[in-house]
Tab-separated table of C-alpha atoms in Angstrom:
chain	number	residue	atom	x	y	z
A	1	UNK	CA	103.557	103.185	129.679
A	2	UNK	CA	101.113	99.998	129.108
A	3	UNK	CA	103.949	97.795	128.460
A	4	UNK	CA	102.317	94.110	126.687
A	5	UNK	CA	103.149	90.477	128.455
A	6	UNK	CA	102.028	87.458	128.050
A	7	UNK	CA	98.031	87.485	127.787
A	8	UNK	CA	97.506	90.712	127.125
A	9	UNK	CA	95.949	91.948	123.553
A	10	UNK	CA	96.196	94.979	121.784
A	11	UNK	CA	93.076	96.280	119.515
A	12	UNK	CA	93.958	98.651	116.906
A	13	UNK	CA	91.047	100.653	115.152
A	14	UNK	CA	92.739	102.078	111.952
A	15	UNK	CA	90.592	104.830	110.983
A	16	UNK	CA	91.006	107.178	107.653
A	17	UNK	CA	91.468	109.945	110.257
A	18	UNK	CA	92.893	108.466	113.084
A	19	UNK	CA	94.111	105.401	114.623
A	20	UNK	CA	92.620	104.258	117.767
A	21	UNK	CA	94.089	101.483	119.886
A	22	UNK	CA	94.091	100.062	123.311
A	23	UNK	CA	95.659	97.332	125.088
A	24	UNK	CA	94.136	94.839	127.485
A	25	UNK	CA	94.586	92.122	129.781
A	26	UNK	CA	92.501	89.077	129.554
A	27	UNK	CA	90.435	89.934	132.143
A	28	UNK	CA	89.471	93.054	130.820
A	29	UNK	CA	91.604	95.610	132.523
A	30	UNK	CA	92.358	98.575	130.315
A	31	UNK	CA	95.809	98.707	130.385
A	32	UNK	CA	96.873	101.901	128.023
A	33	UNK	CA	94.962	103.972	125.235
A	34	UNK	CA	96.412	105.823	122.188
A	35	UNK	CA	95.705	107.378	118.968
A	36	UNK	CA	97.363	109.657	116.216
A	37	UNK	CA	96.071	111.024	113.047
A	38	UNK	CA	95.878	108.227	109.989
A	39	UNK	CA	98.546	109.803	107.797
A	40	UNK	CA	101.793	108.197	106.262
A	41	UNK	CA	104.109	109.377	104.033
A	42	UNK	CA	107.495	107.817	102.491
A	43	UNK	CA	110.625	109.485	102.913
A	44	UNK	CA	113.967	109.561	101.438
A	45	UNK	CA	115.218	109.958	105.123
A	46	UNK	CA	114.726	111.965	108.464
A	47	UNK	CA	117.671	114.506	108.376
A	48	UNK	CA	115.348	117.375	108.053
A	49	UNK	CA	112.390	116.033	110.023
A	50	UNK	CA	111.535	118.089	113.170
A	51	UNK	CA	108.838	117.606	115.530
A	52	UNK	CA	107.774	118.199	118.910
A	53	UNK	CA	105.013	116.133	118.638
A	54	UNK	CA	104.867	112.514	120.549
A	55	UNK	CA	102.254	111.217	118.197
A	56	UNK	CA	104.690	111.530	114.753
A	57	UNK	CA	106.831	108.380	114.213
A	58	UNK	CA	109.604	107.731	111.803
A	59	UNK	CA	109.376	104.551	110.591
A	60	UNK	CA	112.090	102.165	108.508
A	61	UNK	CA	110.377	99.295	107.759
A	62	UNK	CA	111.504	96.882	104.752
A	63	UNK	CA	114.664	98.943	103.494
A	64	UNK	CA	112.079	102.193	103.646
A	65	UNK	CA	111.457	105.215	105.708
A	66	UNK	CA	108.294	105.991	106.791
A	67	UNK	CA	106.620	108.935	108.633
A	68	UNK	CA	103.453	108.617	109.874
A	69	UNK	CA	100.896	110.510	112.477
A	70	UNK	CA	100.803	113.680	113.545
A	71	UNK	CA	101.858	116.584	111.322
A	72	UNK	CA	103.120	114.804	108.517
A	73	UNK	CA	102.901	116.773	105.212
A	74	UNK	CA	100.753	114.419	103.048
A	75	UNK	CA	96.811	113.948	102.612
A	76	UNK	CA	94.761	111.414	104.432
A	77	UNK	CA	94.432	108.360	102.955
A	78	UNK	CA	91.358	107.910	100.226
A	79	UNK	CA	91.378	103.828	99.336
A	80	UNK	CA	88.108	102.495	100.391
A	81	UNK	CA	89.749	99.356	101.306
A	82	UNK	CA	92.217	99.372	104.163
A	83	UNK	CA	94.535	96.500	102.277
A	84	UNK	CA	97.190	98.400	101.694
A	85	UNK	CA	101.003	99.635	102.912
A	86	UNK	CA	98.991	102.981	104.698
A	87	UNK	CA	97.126	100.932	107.148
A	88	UNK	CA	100.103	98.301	107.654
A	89	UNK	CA	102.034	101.405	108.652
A	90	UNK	CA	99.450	102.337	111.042
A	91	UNK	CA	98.972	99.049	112.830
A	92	UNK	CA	103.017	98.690	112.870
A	93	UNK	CA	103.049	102.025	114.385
A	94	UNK	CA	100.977	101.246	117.002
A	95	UNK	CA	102.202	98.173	117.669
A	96	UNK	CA	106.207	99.769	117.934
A	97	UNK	CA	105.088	101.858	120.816
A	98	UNK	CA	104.059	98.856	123.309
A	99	UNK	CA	107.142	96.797	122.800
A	100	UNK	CA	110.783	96.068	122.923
A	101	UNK	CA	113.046	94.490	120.590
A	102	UNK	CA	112.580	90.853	121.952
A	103	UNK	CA	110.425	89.325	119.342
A	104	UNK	CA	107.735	88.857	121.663
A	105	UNK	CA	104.760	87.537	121.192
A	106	UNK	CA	101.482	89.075	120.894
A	107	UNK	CA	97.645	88.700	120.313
A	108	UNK	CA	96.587	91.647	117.757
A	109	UNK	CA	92.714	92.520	117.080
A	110	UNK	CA	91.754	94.796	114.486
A	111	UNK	CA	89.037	96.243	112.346
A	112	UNK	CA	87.613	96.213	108.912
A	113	UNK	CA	84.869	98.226	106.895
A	114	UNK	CA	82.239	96.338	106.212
A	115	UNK	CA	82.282	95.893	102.318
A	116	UNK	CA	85.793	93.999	102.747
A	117	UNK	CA	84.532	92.043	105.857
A	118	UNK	CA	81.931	90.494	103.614
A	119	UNK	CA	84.345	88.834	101.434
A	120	UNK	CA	86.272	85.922	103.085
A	121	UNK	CA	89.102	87.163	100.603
A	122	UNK	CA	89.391	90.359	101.149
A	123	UNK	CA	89.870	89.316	104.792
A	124	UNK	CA	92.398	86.855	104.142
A	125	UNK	CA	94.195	89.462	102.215
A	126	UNK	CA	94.116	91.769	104.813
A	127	UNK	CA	95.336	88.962	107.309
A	128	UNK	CA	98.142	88.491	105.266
A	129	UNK	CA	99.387	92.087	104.414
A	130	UNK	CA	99.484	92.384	108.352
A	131	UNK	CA	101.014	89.277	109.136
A	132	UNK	CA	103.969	89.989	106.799
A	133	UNK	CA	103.266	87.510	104.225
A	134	UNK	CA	101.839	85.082	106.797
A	135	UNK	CA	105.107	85.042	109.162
A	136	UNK	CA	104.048	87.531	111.899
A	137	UNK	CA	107.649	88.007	112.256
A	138	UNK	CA	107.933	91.803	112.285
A	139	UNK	CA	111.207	93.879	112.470
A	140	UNK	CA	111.507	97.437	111.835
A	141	UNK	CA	112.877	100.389	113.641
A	142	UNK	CA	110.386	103.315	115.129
A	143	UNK	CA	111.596	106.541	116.218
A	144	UNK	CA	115.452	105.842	115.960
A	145	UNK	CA	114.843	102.060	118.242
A	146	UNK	CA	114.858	98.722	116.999
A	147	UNK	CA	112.094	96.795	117.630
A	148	UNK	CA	110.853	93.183	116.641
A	149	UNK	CA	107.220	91.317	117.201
A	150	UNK	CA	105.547	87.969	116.918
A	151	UNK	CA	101.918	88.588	115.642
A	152	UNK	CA	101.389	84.960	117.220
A	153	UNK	CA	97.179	85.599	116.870
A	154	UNK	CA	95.352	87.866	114.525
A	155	UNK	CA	91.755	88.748	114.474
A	156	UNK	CA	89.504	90.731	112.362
A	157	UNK	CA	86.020	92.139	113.301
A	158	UNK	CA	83.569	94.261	110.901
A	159	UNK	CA	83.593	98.206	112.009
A	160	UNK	CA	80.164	99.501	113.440
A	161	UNK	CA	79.217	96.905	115.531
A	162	UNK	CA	78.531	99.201	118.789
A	163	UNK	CA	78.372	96.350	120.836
A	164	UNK	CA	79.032	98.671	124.174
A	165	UNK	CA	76.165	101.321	123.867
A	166	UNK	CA	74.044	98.867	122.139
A	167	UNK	CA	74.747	96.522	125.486
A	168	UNK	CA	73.620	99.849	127.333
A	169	UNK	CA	70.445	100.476	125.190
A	170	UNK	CA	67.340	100.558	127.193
A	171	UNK	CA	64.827	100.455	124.495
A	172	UNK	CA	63.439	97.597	122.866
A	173	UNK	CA	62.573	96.432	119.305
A	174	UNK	CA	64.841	97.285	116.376
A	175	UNK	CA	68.193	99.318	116.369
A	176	UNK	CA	69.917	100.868	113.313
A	177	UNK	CA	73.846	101.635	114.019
A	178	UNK	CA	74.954	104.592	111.875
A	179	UNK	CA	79.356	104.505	112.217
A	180	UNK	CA	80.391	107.756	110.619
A	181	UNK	CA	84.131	107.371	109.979
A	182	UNK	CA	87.118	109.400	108.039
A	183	UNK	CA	86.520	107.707	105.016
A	184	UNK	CA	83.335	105.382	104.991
A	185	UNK	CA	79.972	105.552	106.734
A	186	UNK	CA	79.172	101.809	107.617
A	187	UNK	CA	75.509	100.780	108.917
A	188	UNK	CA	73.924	97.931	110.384
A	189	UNK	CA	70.364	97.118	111.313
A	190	UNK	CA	69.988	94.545	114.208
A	191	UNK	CA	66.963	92.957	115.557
A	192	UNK	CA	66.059	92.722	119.257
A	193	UNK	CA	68.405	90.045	120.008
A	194	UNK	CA	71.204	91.344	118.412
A	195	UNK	CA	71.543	89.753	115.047
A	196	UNK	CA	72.763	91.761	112.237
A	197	UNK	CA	69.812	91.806	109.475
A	198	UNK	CA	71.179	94.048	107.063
A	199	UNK	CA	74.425	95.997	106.611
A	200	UNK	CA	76.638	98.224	103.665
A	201	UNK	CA	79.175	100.739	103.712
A	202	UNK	CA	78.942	104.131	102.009
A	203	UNK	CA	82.366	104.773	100.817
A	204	UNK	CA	83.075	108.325	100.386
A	205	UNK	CA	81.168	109.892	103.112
A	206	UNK	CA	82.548	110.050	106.142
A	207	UNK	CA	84.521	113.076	107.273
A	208	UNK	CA	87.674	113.304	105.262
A	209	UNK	CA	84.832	113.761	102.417
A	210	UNK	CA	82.841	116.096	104.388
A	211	UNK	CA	86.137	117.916	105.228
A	212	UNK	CA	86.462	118.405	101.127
A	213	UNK	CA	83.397	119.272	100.524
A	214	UNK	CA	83.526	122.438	103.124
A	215	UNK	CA	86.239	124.213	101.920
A	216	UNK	CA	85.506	123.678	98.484
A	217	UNK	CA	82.070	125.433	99.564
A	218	UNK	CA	83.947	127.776	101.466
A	219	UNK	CA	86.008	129.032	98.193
A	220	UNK	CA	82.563	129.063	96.008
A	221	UNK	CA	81.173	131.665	98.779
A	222	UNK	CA	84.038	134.345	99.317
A	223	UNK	CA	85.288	136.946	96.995
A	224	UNK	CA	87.910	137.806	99.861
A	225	UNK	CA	91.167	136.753	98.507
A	226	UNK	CA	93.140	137.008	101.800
A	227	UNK	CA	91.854	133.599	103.558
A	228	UNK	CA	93.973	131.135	104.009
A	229	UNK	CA	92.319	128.300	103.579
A	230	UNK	CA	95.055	125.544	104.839
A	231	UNK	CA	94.771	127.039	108.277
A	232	UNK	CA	91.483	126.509	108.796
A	233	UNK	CA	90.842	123.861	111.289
A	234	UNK	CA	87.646	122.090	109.947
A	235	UNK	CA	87.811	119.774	112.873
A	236	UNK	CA	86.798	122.978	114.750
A	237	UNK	CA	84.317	124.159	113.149
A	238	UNK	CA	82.350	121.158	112.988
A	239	UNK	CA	82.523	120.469	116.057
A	240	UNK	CA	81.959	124.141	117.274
A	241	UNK	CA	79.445	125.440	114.848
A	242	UNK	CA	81.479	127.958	113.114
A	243	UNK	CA	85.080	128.988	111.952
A	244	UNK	CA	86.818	130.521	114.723
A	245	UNK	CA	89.317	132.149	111.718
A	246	UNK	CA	87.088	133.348	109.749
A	247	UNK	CA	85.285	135.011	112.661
A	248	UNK	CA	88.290	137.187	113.672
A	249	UNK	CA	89.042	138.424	110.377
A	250	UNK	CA	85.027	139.469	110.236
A	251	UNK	CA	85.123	141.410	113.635
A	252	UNK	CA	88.655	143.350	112.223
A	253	UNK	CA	86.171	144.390	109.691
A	254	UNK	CA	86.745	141.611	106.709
A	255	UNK	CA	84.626	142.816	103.474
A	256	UNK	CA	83.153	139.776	101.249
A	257	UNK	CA	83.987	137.406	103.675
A	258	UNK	CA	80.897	135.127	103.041
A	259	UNK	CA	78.431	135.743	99.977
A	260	UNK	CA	74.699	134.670	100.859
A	261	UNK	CA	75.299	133.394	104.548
A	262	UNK	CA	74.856	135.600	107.846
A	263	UNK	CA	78.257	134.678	109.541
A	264	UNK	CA	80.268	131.286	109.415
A	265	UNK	CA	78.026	129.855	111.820
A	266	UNK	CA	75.427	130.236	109.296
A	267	UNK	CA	77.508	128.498	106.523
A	268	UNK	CA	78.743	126.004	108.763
A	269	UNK	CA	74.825	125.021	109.566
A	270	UNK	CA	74.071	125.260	106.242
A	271	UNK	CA	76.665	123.258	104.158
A	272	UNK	CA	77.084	120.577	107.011
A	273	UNK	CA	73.355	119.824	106.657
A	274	UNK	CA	73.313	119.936	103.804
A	275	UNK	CA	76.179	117.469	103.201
A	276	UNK	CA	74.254	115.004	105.825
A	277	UNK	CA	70.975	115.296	103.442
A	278	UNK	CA	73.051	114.271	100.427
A	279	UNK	CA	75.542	112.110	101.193
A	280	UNK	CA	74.023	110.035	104.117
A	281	UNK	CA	70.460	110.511	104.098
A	282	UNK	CA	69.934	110.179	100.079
A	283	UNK	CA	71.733	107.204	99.836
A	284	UNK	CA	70.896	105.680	102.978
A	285	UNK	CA	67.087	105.800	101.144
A	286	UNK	CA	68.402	104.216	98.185
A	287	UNK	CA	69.334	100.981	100.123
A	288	UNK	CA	65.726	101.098	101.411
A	289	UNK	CA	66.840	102.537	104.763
A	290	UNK	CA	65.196	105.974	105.939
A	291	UNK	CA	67.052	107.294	108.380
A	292	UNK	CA	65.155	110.636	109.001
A	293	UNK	CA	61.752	108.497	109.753
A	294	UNK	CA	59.995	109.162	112.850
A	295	UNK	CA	60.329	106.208	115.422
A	296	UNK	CA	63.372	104.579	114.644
A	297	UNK	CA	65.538	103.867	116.859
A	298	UNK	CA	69.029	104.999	115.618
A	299	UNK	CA	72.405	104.482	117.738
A	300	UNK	CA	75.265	106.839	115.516
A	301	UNK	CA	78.589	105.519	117.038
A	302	UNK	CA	82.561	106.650	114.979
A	303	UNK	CA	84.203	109.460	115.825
A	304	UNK	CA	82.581	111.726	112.857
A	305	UNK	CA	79.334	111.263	115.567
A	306	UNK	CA	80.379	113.249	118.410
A	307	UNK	CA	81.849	116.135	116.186
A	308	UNK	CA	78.441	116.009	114.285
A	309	UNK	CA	75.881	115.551	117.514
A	310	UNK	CA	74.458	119.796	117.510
A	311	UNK	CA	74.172	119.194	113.660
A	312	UNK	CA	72.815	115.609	113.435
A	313	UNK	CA	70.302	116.816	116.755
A	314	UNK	CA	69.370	120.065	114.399
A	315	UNK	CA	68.529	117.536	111.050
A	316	UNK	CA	66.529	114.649	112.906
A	317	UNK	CA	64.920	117.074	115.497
A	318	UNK	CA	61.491	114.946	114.570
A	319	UNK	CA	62.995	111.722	115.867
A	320	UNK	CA	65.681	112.727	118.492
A	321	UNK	CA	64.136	111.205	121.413
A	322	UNK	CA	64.802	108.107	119.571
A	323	UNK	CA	68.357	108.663	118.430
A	324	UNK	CA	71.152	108.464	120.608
A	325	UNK	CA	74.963	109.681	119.985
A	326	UNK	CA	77.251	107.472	121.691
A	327	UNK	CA	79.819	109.142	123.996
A	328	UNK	CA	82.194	106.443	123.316
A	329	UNK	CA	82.136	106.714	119.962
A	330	UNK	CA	85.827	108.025	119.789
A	331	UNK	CA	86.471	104.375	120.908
A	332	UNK	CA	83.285	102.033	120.262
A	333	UNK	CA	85.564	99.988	117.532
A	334	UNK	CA	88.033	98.790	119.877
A	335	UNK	CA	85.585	98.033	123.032
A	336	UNK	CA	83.728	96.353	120.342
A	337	UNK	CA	86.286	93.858	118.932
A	338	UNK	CA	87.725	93.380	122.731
A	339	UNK	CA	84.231	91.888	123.617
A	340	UNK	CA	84.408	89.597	120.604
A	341	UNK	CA	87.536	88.870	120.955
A	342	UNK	CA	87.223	87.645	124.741
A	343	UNK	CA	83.883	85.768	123.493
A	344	UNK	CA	85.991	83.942	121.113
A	345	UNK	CA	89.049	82.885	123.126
A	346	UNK	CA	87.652	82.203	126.878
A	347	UNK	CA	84.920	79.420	126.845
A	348	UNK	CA	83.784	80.544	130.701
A	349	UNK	CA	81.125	82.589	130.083
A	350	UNK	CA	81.605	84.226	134.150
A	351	UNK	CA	84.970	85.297	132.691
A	352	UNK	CA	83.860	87.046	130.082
A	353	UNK	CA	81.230	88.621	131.923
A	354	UNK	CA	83.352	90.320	134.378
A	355	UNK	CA	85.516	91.110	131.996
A	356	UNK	CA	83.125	93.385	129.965
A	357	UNK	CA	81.415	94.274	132.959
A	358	UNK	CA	85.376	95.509	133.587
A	359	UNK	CA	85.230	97.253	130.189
A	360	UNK	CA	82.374	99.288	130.786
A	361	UNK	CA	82.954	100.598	134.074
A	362	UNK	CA	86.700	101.925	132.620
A	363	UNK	CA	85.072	103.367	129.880
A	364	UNK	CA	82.470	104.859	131.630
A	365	UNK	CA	84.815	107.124	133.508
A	366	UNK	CA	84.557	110.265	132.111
A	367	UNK	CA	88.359	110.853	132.047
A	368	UNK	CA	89.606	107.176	131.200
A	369	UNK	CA	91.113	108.050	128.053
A	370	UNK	CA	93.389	110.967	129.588
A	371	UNK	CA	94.061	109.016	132.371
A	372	UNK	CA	95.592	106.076	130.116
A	373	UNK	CA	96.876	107.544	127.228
A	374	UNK	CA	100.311	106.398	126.200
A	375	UNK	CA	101.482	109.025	124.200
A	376	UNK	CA	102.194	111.881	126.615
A	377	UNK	CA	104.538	114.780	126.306
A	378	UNK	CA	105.698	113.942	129.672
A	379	UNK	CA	106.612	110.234	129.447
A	380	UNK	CA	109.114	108.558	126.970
A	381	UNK	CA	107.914	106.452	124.915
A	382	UNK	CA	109.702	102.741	124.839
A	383	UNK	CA	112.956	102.951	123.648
C-alpha cells in the first residue's frame, strides 16, 4: 500500500466512468495506482450491503452514507460539470484509501473538462466544493475506519492535455488531441511548440453516451424477447468487436436475434461507426475542425480511445499513418497534471526533468499499473 508523507502528491482523474488516481513523490517516483468505476449512490445505511469487491466503499461523510465504486446499483453520473456531491465523493474516496486518521496533510491535483476550466468561476467553485467550503479539513469514515485529511494544496488542470505522448511525438507541425471520456469528448489543437490554439468540449459523447446509444440500437434490431439486456457487458463488446452474449445464444440456435445485421460483430461495426460519424465527427466539423481529413496529425488519448482503437483504425483508415492511439490513455490525465504540477512547484528545471524523465520510464513499463495498484484482493486496504 502507497501510504502518503510529507512531499508526496496524489492526482485524482475523476472520470464519468471511472476514477483514476496515482500518488507520487516529488521526484517523480510512482508510488501507487488505483481506479474504480465513477458511481455513487446515497444510502439509508449498510446493513444489507454485501460485496466482495475491494474497489466498493461505504462512505459516511457529513451525517450521510455513501456507496460508491464498484457494483453499486445506480447509473453513472450524467452532469456535464463535475461540481457536484458525485465527484466530491469520488475524490474523498480516493483520497480515504491512502491515509490514516491523523489529519495529515496533503498536496491534491485534479482534473477538469474543459468548458468549466475556461471559466475562472467555475474553477473556483470546484476548488471550493473540494476543499470543504475552503477549510480542507476533511473527516469522514470509509469502509467502517475513521479517517481525517488536510487538503493543505489544491490544483486544477484542464482534461486532454496529453502532455506524455505528445512529449513522445516524433512528428512535427500541428497536433490535434482528441480525449474521449465517459461523459465528454474534450479536444485541443496545439501548435509545434506546444501552445494550445483552440479547444471545446462535446458534452454528451463520450462513452456512457455511446453505451446508451447501443443498447437502445440493440432493442430497435431484435424481435427475440429472451435477451437480457442488463447483462450485456458493452465494455466488451466495444472493445472486442462483438457481444460475446449474444453470440452464444446464436450458436444454441437463437431465431431473430439481430434484424438486418450478419452477426453482432456486424452490428457492433456498424452502430459504433456510426455513433463516431455522428456524434464526434459531425460536430467536430461544426467547430471548423475535420477530423477525418487526410494529413492531420491526430493524438486520441481517454480511456474511451483504447476500447475504440480497431473501430477508430476502421473509420480514419485514409489518415491512420497519421493518427496515433495512446497506450497510456487509461492514465494520460494524471501523468499530465503530475508534469504540471511539478512545473509549477519546483523552480529547478534539472529536477523536474528527471522527474518526468522518472514518469515516463514507470509508465512505459508495460505492467506498471498491475504492478502498483492499490486496490488488490490480496492486500488490506488502510484501516
Amino acid at each position: 500500500m502507497a501510504k502518503v508523507v510529507k512531499g508526496d502528491f496524489i492526482v485524482v482523474d475523476p472520470g464519468k466512468h471511472e476514477v483514476k488516481g496515482m500518488v507520487f513523490t516529488k521526484t517523480g517516483t510512482i508510488k501507487g495506482v488505483f481506479s474504480f468505476p465513477s458511481i455513487s449512490k446515497k444510502v439509508r445505511g449498510f446493513n444489507n450491503n454485501e460485496t466482495s469487491s475491494s474497489k466498493q466503499f461505504r462512505l459516511n461523510f457529513d451525517g450521510k452514507n455513501y456507496l460508491v465504486g464498484e457494483g453499486v446499483p445506480a447509473e453513472f453520473n450524467t452532469d456535464t460539470s463535475k461540481i457536484n456531491k458525485h465527484h466530491q465523493l469520488c475524490v474523498y474516496s480516493s483520497v480515504a484509501a491512502l491515509v490514516g486518521n491523523t489529519g495529515e496533510p496533503i498536496n491534491l491535483v485534479i482534473g477538469s473538462p474543459t468548458n468549466d476550466f475556461e471559466l475562472d468561476e467555475s474553477v473556483d467553485s470546484y476548488k471550493e466544493l473540494v476543499m470543504n467550503d475552503n477549510t480542507g479539513n476533511i473527516q469522514l469514515k470509509w469502509n467502517g475506519s475513521e479517517k481525517s485529511f488536510k487538503i493543505a494544496s489544491l490544483e486544477v488542470f484542464p482534461e486532454g492535455m496529453a502532455v506524455l505522448p505528445r512529449a513522445m511525438n516524433q512528428k512535427p507541425g500541428k497536433i490535434h488531441v482528441v480525449d474521449i471520456g465517459g461523459q465528454n469528448v474534450n479536444y485541443r489543437l496545439y501548435d509545434e511548440k506546444g501552445n494550445t490554439i483552440k479547444y471545446f468540449s462535446l458534452d454528451y459523447a463520450g462513452m456512457n453516451k455511446m453505451e446508451n446509444f447501443l443498447q437502445t440500437e440493440l432493442r430497435l434490431s431484435t424481435l427475440n424477447q429472451s435477451i437480457d439486456f442488463d447483462s450485456i457487458d458493452w465494455n466488451r463488446a466495444i472493445s472486442e468487436g462483438r457481444i460475446p452474449e449474444l453470440d452464444i445464444m446464436i450458436n444454441n440456435g437463437a431465431k431473430n436475434l439481430l434484424i438486418g445485421f450478419t452477426d453482432t460483430a456486424d452490428f457492433i461495426k456498424d452502430r459504433v461507426e456510426d455513433f463516431i460519424d455522428r456524434e464526434i465527427v459531425i460536430p467536430f466539423g461544426q467547430r471548423g475542425i475535420q477530423l477525418d481529413s487526410r494529413g492531420h496529425a491526430i493524438l486520441f488519448t481517454g480511456g474511451g480511445s483504447l476500447r475504440l482503437e480497431n473501430h477508430l483504425k476502421e473509420f480514419f483508415s485514409d489518415n491512420w499513418d497519421n493518427i496515433e492511439v495512446s497506450q497510456t490513455a487509461k492514465w494520460d490525465n494524471c501523468i499530465s497534471y503530475a508534469m504540471r504540477y511539478l512545473s509549477k512547484v519546483e523552480k529547478d528545471k534539472d529536477i523536474v526533468t528527471k522527474a518526468v524523465v522518472k514518469i515516463i520510464k514507470e509508465t512505459k513499463h508495460p505492467d506498471f499499473e498491475e504492478n502498483r495498484n492499490i486496490f488488490t484482493v490480496e492486500e488490506a486496504l488502510i484501516g
